[in-house]
Coordinates of C-alpha atoms (C1' of nucleotides) in Angstrom, one line a residue:
Chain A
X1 CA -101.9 58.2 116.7
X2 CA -103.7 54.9 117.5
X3 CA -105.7 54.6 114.6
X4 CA -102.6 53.6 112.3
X5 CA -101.5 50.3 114.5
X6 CA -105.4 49.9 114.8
X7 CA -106.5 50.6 111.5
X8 CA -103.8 47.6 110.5
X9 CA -105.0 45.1 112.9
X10 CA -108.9 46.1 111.5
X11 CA -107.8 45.5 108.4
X12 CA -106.2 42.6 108.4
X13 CA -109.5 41.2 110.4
X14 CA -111.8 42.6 107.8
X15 CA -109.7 40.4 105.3
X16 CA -108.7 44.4 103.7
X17 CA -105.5 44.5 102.4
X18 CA -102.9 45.9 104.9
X19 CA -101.4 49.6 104.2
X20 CA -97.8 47.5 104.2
X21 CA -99.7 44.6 101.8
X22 CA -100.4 47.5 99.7
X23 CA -97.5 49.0 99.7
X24 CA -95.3 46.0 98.7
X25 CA -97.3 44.7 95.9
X26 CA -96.8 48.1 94.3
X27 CA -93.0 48.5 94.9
X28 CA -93.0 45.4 93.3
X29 CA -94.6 46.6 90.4
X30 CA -92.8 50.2 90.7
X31 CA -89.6 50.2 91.6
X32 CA -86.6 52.2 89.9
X33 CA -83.9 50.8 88.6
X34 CA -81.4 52.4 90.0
X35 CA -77.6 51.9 89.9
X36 CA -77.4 51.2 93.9
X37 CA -80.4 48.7 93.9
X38 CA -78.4 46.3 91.3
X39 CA -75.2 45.1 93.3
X40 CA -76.2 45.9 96.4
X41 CA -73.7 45.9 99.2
X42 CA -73.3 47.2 102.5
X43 CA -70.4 49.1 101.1
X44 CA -72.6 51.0 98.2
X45 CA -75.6 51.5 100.4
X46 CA -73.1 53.9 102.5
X47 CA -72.0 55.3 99.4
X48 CA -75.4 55.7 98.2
X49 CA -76.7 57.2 101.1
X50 CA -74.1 59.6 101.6
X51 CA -74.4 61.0 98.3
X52 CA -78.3 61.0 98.8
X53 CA -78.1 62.8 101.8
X54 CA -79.2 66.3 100.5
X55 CA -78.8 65.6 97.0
X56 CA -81.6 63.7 94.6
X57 CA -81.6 60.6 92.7
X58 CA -81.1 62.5 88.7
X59 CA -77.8 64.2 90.2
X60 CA -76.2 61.4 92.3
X61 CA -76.4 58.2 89.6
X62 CA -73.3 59.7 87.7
X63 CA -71.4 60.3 90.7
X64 CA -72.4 57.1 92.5
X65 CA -71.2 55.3 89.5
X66 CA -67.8 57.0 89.0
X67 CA -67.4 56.9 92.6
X68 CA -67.9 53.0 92.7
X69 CA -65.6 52.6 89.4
X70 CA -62.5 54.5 91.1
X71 CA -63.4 53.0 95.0
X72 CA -65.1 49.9 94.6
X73 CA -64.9 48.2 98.2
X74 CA -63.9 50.2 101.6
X75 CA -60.3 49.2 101.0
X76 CA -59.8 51.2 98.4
X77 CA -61.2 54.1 99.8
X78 CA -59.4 53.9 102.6
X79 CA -56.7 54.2 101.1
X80 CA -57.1 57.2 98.8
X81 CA -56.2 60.4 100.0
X82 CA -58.4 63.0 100.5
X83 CA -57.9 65.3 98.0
X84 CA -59.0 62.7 95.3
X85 CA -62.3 61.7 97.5
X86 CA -62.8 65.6 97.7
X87 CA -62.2 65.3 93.8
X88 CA -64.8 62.7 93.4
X89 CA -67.4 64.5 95.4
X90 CA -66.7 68.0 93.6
X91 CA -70.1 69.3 92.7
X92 CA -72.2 67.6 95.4
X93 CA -71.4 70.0 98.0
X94 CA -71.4 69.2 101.5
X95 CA -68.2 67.8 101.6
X96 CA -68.2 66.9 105.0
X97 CA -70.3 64.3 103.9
X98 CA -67.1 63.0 101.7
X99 CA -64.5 63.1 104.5
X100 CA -66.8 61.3 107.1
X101 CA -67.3 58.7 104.2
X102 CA -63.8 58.5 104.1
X103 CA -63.4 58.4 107.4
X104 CA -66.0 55.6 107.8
X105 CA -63.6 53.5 105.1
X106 CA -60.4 54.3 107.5
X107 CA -62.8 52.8 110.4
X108 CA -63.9 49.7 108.7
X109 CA -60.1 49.0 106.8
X110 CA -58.8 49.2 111.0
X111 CA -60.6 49.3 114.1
X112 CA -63.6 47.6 113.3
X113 CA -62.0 44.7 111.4
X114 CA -63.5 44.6 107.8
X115 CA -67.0 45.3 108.1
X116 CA -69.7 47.3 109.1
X117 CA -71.4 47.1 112.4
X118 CA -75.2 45.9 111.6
X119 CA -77.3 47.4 114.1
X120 CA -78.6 50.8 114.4
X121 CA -77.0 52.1 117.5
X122 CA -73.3 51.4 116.4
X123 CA -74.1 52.4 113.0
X124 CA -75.3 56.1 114.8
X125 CA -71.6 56.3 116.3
X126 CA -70.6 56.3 113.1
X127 CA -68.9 60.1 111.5
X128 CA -71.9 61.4 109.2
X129 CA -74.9 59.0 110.4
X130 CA -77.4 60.2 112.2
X131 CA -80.7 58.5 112.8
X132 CA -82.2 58.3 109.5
X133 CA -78.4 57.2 107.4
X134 CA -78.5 54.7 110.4
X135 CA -81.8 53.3 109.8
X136 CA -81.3 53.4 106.1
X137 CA -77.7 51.2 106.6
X138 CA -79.7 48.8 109.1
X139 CA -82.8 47.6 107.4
X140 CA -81.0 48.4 103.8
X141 CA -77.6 47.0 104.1
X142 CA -78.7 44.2 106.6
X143 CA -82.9 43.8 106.7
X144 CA -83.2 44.9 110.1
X145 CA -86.4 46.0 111.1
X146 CA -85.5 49.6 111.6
X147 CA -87.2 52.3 110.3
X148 CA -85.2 54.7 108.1
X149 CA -87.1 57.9 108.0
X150 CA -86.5 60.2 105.5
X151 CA -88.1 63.7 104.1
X152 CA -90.2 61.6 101.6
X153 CA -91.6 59.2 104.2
X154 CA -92.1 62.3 106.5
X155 CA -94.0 63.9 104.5
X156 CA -95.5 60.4 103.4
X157 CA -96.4 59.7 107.0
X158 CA -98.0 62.9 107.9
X159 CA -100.2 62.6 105.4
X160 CA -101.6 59.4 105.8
X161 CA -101.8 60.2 109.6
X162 CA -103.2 63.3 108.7
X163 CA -100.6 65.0 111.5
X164 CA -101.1 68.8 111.5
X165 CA -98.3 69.5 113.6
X166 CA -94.6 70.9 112.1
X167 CA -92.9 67.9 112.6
X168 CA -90.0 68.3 115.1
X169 CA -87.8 65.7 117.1
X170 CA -90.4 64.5 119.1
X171 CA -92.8 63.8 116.1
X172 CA -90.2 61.8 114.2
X173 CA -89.2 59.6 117.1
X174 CA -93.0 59.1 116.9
X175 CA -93.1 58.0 113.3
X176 CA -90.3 55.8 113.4
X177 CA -91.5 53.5 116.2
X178 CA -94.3 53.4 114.5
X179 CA -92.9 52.6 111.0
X180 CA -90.6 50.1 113.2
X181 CA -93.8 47.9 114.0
X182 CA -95.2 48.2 110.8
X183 CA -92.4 46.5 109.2
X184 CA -93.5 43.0 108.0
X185 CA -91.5 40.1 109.5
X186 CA -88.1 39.8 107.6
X187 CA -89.0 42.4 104.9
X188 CA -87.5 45.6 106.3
X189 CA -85.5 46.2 103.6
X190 CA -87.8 46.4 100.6
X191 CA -90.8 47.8 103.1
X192 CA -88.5 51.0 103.8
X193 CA -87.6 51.3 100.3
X194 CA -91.2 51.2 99.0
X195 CA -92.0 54.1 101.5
X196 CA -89.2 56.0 100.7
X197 CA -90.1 55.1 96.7
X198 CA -93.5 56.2 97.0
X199 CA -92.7 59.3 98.5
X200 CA -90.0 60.4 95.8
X201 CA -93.1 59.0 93.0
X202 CA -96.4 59.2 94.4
X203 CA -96.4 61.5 97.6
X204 CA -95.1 64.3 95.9
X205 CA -94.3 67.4 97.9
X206 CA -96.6 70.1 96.3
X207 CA -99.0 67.9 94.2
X208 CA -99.5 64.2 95.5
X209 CA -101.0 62.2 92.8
X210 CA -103.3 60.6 94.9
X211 CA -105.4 59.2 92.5
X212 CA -102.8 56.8 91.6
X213 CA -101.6 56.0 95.1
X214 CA -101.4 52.3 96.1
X215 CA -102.2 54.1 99.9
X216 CA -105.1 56.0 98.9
X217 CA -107.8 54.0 100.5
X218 CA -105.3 53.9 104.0
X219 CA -104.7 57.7 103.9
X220 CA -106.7 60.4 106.1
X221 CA -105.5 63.4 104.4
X222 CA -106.9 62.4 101.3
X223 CA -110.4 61.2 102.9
X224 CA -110.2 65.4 104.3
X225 CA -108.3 66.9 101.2
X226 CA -105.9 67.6 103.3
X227 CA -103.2 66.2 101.5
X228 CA -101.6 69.0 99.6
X229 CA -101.6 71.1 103.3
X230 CA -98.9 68.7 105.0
X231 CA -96.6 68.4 106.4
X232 CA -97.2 71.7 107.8
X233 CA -93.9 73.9 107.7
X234 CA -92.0 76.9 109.8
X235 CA -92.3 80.4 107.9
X236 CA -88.8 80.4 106.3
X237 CA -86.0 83.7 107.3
X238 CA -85.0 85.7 104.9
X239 CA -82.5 85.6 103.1
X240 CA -79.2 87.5 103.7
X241 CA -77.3 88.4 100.9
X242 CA -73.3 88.8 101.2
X243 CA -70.7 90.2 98.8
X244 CA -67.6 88.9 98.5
X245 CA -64.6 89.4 96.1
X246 CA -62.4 87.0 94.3
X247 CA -58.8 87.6 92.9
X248 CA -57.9 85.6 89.8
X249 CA -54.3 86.0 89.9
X250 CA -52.6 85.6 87.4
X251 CA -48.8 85.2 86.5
X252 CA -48.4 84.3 82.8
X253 CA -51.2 80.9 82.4
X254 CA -51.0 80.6 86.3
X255 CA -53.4 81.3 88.6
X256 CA -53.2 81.8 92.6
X257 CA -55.3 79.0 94.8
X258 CA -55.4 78.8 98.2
X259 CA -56.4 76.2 100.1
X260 CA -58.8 76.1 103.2
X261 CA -57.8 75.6 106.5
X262 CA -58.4 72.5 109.0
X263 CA -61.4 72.8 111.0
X264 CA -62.6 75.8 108.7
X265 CA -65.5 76.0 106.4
X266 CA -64.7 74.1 102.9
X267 CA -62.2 72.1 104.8
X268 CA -59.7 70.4 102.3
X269 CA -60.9 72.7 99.1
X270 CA -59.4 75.4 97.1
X271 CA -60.0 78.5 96.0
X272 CA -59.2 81.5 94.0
X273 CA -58.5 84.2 97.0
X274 CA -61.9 85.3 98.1
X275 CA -62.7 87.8 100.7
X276 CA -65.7 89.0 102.2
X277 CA -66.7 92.8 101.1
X278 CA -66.9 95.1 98.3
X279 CA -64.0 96.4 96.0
X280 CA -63.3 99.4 98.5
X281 CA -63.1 97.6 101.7
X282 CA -61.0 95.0 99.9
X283 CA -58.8 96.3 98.3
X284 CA -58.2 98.8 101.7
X285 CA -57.8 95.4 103.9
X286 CA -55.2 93.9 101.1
X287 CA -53.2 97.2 100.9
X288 CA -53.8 96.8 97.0
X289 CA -54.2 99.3 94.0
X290 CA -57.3 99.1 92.9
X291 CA -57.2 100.9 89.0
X292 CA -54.9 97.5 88.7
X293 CA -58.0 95.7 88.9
X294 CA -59.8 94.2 85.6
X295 CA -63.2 93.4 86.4
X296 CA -64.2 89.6 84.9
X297 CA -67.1 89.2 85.8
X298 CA -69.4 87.6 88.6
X299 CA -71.1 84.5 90.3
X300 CA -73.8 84.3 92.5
X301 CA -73.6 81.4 95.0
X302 CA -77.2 80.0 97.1
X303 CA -77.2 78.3 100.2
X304 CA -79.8 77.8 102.9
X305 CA -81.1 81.3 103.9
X306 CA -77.6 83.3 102.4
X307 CA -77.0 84.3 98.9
X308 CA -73.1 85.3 98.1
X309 CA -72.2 87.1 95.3
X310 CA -69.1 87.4 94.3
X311 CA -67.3 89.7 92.1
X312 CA -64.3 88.8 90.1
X313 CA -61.3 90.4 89.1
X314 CA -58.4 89.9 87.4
X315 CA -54.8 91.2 88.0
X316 CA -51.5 90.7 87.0
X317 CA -49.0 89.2 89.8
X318 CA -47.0 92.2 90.9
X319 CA -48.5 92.1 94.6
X320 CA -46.6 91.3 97.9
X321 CA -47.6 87.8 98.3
X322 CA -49.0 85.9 100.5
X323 CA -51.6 88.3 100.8
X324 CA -52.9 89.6 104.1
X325 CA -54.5 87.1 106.4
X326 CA -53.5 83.8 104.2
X327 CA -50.0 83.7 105.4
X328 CA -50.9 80.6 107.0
X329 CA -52.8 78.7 103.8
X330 CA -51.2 76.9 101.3
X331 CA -50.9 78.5 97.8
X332 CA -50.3 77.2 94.7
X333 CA -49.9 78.8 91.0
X334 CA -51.7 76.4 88.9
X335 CA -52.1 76.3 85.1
X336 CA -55.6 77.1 84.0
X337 CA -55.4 73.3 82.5
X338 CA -55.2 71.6 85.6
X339 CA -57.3 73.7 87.4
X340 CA -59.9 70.7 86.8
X341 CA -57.4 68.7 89.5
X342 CA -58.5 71.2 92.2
X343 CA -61.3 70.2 94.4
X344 CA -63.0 73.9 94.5
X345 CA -65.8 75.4 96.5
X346 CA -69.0 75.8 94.9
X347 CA -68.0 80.1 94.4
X348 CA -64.7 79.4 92.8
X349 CA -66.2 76.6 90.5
X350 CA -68.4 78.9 89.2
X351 CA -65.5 80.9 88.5
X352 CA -63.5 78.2 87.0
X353 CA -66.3 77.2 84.6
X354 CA -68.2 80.6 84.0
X355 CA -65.2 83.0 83.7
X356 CA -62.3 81.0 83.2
X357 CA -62.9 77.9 81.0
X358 CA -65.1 79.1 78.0
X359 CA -62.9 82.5 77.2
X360 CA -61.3 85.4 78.7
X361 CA -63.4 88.8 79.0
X362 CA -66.8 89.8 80.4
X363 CA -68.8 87.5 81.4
X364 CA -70.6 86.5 84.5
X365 CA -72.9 83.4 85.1
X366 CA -76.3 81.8 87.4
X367 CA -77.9 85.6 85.7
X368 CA -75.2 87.4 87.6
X369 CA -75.1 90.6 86.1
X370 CA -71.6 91.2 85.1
X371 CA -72.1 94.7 85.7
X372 CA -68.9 96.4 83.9
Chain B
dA1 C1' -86.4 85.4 91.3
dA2 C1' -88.3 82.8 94.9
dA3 C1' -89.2 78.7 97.2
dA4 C1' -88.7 74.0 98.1
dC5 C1' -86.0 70.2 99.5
dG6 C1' -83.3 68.1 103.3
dG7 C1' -79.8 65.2 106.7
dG8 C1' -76.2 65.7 110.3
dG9 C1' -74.1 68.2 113.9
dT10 C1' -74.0 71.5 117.6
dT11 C1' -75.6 74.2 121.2
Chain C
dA1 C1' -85.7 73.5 119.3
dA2 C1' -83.0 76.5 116.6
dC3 C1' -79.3 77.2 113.8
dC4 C1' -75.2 76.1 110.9
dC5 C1' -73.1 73.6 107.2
dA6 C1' -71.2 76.5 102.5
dG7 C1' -76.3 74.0 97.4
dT8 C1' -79.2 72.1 93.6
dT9 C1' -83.7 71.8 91.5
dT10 C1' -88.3 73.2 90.8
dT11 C1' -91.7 76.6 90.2

DNA sequence: AAAACGGGGTT
DNA sequence: AACCCAGTTTT
């Protein structure tokens, strides 16, 4: 793990260009335009970052830029409630992500008196920010010389270090001290971005294009053809599959959401009533009739290692309400109109727009055989 | 259909 | 270090 500080100082002797020499001239050259580069502020970095956290560049640009439209500085955001951020954010998942934003605003429009803190270890104190959002809000908000490493510069690193090691917490602690002293004098912000930029352009996760890498005569996994190998990863689990049932119910053009707990999974969001199980066990744990039941179809729902699949059905009101176990969530009979005004989890927005929104009768979607 | 990508937080 | 959060895109 020498060689990369030495390698630098060699090459900056030899009168080579340097790896970070290299690098800038062809982020210079490179660079996207994108929508959180133009007006940069510390305010849309956090916003940016955020929504980049677990999401990529194609799906975030029309959120970021509705996001910025509606909340265009920390005072307004603070003062929006959140079921309109949840709104906002519906369909990037991860919604904590939204409420920590939000809670970042209520910090910044109170406590911490208008504005961001600037340095790394006060930005990690912040809800949502661990070391690579802090990293990213130092050097990009404010051109500190912190590293801000990312998946793309991970995997950008190992492979010019040639690491064959599954990177854990001890390696990336590692790589971001070394980033940190690679960072040119006063040009943290557009070294980290090149990195990060050649990563998402260039260092490509299954087939680098090496060939037209501004790093290819700095990298040791190339030199070895090693490139395509790292980094090295941990054999996935398998994935667990878990059926679940919703209940779209209806009275008239209403239908029945509930709305998640505090402190609960999909805090904040609604739903169509959806319980874990199959049609038996379901309908056994609701005390309902089943033969009432009109089957509409189905969604299948990814995440990490689980897969849910849920099966809807459709009933008339004519149950005891609340139903068993939700007497403590809020419900509400919505018209299939505004259902759109619902923040929804990921399963009953598949509902709303697979089963609901085109037309009534069998249909199912994500190949989710709607199984009569 | 399977696999990849990918940060923060918790324990 | 391993697992949860409660997902989309690429292959």
């Amino acid at each position: 793990m020498e060689k990369f500080e030495i390698s630098c100082r060699e090459e900056a002797m030899n009168g080579r260009n340097t790896f970070a020499d290299d690098l800038l001239r062809w982020y210079a050259q490179e660079a996207r335009d994108l929508p959180w580069r133009r007006r940069s502020s510390p305010y849309s970095v956090l916003v940016s970052e955020f929504m980049l956290q677990q999401t990529q560049v194609a799906t975030v640009i029309p959120y970021f830029t509705r996001w910025m439209e509606r909340f265009p500085d920390f005072e307004s955001l603070a003062a929006a409630d959140e079921e309109e951020v949840l709104r906002l954010w519906e369909g990037l998942g991860y919604y904590r992500r939204a409420r920590s934003l939000h809670a970042i605003a209520l910090l910044v429009a109170g406590p911490l008196g208008g504005a961001l803190p600037d340095d790394y270890d006060s930005l990690l104190q912040l809800p949502g920010v661990g070391p690579y959002t802090a990293g990213a809000l130092a050097s990009l908000a404010f051109n500190r010389p912190e590293a801000a490493l990312d998946g793309n510069v991970e995997r950008l690193m190992t492979r010019l270090l040639d690491i064959a090691e599954i990177p854990g917490p001890a390696l990336r602690e590692d790589l971001r001290r070394r980033i940190t002293a690679a960072i040119p004098p006063g040009r943290a912000r557009d070294f980290n971005q090149a990195l990060m930029e050649l990563g998402a352009l260039v260092c490509l996760p299954r087939n680098p294009l090496c060939l037209s890498c501004p790093l290819k005569g700095h990298c040791l996994a190339l030199a070895r053809g090693t490139a395509a190998e790292r980094p090295l990863r941990r054999l996935r689990p398998p994935v667990e599959t878990v059926r679940a049932l919703a209940l779209l119910v209806t009275d008239g053009d209403r239908f029945l959401l509930l709305r998640h707990r505090d402190g609960e999974r999909w805090q904040g969001l609604w739903e169509f009533p959806t319980f874990d199980g199959d049609e038996e066990s379901v309908a056994a744990d609701l005390q309902l009739d089943r033969t009432a039941w009109k089957k509409a179809g189905s969604v299948r729902h990814s995440f990490t290692r689980y897969r849910r699949e849920i099966s809807a059905f459709s009933l008339a009101v004519g149950l005891s309400l609340p139903l068993p176990g939700t007497e403590d969530r809020e419900a509400r009979w919505v018209a299939r109109e505004e259902l759109g005004d619902y923040p929804l989890s990921a399963g009953s927005r598949k509902i709303r727009e697979g089963l609901i929104a085109p037309a009534e009768g069998e249909s199912s979607v994500d190949g989710g055989r709607g199984k009569a």
